[in-house]
Short mmCIF file of N, CA and C in Angstrom, two decimals:
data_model
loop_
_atom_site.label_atom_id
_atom_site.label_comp_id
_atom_site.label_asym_id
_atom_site.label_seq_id
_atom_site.Cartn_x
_atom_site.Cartn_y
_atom_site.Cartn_z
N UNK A 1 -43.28 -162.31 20.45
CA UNK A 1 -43.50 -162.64 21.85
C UNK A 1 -44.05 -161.40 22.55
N UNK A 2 -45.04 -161.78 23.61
CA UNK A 2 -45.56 -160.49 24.04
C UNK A 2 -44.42 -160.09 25.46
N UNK A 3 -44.90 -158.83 25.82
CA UNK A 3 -43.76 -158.00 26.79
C UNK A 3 -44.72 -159.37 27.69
N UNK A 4 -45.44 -159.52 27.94
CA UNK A 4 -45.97 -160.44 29.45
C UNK A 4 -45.36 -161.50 29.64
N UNK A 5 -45.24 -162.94 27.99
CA UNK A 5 -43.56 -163.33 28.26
C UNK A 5 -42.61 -163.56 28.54
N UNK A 6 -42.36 -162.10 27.66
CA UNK A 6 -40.85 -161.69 27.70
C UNK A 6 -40.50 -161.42 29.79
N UNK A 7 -41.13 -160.55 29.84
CA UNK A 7 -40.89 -160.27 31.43
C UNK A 7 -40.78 -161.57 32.39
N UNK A 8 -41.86 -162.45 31.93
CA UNK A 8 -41.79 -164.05 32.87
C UNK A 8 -40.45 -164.75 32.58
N UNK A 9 -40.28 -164.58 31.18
CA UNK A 9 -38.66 -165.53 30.67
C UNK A 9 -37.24 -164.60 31.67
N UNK A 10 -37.59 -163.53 31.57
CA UNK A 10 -36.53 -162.51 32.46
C UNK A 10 -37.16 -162.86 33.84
N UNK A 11 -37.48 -163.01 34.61
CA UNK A 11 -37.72 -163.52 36.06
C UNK A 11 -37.31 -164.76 36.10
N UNK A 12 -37.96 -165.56 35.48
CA UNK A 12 -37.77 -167.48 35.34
C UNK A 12 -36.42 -167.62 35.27
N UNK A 13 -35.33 -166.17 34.48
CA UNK A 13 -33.76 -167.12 34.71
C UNK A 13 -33.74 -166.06 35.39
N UNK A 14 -33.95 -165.20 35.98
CA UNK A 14 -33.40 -164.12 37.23
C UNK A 14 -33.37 -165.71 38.47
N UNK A 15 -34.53 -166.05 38.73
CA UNK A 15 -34.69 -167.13 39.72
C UNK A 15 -33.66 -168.03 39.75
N UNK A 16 -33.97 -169.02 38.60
CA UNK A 16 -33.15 -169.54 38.22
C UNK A 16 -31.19 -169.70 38.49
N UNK A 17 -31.11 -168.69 38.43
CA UNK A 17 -29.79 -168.06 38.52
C UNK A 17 -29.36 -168.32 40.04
N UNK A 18 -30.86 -167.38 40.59
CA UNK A 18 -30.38 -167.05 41.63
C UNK A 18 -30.24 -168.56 43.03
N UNK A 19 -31.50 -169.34 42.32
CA UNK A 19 -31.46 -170.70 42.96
C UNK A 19 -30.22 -171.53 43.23
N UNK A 20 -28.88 -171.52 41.40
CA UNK A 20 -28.11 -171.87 41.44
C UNK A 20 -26.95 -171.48 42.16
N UNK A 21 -26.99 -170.24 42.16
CA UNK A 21 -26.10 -169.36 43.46
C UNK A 21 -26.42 -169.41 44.78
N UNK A 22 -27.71 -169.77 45.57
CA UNK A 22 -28.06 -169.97 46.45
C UNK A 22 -27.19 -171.09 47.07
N UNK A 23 -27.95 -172.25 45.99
CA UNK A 23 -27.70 -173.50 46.35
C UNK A 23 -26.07 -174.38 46.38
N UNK A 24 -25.34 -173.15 46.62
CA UNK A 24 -23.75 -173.63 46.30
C UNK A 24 -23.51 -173.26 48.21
N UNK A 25 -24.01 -172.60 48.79
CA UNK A 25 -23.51 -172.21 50.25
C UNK A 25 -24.86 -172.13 51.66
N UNK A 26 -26.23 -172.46 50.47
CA UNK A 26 -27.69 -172.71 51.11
C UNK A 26 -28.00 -174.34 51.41
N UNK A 27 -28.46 -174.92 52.32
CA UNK A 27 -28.87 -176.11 52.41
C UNK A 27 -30.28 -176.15 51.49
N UNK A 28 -30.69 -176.84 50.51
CA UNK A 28 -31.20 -177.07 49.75
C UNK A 28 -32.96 -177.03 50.49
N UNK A 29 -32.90 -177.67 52.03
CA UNK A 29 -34.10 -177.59 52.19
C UNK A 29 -34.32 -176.71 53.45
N UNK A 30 -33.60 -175.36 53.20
CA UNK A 30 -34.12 -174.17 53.90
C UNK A 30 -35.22 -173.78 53.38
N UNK A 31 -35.59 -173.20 54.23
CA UNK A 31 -36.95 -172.06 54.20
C UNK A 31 -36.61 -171.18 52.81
N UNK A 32 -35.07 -170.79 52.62
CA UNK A 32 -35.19 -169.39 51.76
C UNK A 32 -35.11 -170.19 50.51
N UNK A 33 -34.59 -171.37 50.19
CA UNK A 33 -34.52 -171.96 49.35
C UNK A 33 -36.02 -172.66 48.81
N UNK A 34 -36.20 -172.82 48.96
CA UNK A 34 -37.83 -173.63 49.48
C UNK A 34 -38.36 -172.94 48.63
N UNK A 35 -38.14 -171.37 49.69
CA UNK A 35 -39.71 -169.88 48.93
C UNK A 35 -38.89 -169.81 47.71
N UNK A 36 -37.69 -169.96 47.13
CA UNK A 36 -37.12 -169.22 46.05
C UNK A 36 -37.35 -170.81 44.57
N UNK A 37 -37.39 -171.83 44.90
CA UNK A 37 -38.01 -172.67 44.41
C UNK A 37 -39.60 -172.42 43.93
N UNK A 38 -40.42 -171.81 45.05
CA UNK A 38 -41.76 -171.54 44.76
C UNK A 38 -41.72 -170.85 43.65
N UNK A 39 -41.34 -169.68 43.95
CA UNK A 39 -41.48 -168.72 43.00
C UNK A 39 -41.00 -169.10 41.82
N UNK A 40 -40.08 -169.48 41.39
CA UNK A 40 -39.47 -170.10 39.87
C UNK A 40 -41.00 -171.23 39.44
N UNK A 41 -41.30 -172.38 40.57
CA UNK A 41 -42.32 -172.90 39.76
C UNK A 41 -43.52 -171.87 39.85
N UNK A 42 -43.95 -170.98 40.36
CA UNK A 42 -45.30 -170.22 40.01
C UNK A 42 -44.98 -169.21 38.90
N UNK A 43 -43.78 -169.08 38.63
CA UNK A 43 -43.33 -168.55 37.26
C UNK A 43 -43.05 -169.28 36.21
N UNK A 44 -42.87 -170.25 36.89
CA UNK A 44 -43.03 -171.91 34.94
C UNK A 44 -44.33 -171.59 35.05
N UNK A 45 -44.62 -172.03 35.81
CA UNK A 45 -46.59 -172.48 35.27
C UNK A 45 -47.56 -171.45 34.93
N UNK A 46 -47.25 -169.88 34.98
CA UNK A 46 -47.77 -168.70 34.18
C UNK A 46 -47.34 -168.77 32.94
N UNK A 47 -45.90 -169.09 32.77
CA UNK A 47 -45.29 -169.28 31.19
C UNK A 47 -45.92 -170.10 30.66
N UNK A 48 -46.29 -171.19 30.97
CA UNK A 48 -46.63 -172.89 30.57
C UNK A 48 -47.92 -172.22 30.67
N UNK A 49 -48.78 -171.73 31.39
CA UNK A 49 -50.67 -171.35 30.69
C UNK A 49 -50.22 -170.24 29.69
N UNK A 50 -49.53 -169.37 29.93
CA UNK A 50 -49.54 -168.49 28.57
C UNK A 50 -49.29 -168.92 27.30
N UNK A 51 -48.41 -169.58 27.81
CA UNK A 51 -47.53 -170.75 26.15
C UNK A 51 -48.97 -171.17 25.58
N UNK A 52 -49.58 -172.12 26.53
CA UNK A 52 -50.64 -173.00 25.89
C UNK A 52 -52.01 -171.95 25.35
N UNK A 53 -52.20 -171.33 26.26
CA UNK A 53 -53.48 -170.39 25.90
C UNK A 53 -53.15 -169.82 24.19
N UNK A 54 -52.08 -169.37 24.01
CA UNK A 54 -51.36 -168.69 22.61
C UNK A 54 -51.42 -169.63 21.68
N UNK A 55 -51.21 -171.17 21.71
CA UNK A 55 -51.21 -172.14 21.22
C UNK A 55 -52.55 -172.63 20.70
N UNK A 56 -54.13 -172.14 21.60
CA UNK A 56 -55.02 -172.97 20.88
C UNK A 56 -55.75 -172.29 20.29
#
């Protein structure tokens, strides 16, 4: 696996994480929740073109 990856898989559950901890005392459709949602999907979908690009 390359460090570029590796670093997205370490952000994607940094987010992740942090979404689930958010979302225990955050209303789900705040603003901070919202942007912290963004960012997790603009970090799938760099993984998901890297995945595929490696793939063909």
């Amino acid at each position: 696996m390359t460090i570029d990856k590796q670093h997205l898989l370490e952000d994607i559950e940094r987010y992740r994480r942090l979404l689930n901890e958010k979302a225990k005392n955050t209303p789900l459709i705040s603003e901070e929740m919202i942007s912290y949602s963004h960012k997790l999907d603009e970090l799938l979908n760099k993984y998901a073109s890297l995945t595929n690009k490696s793939n063909l």
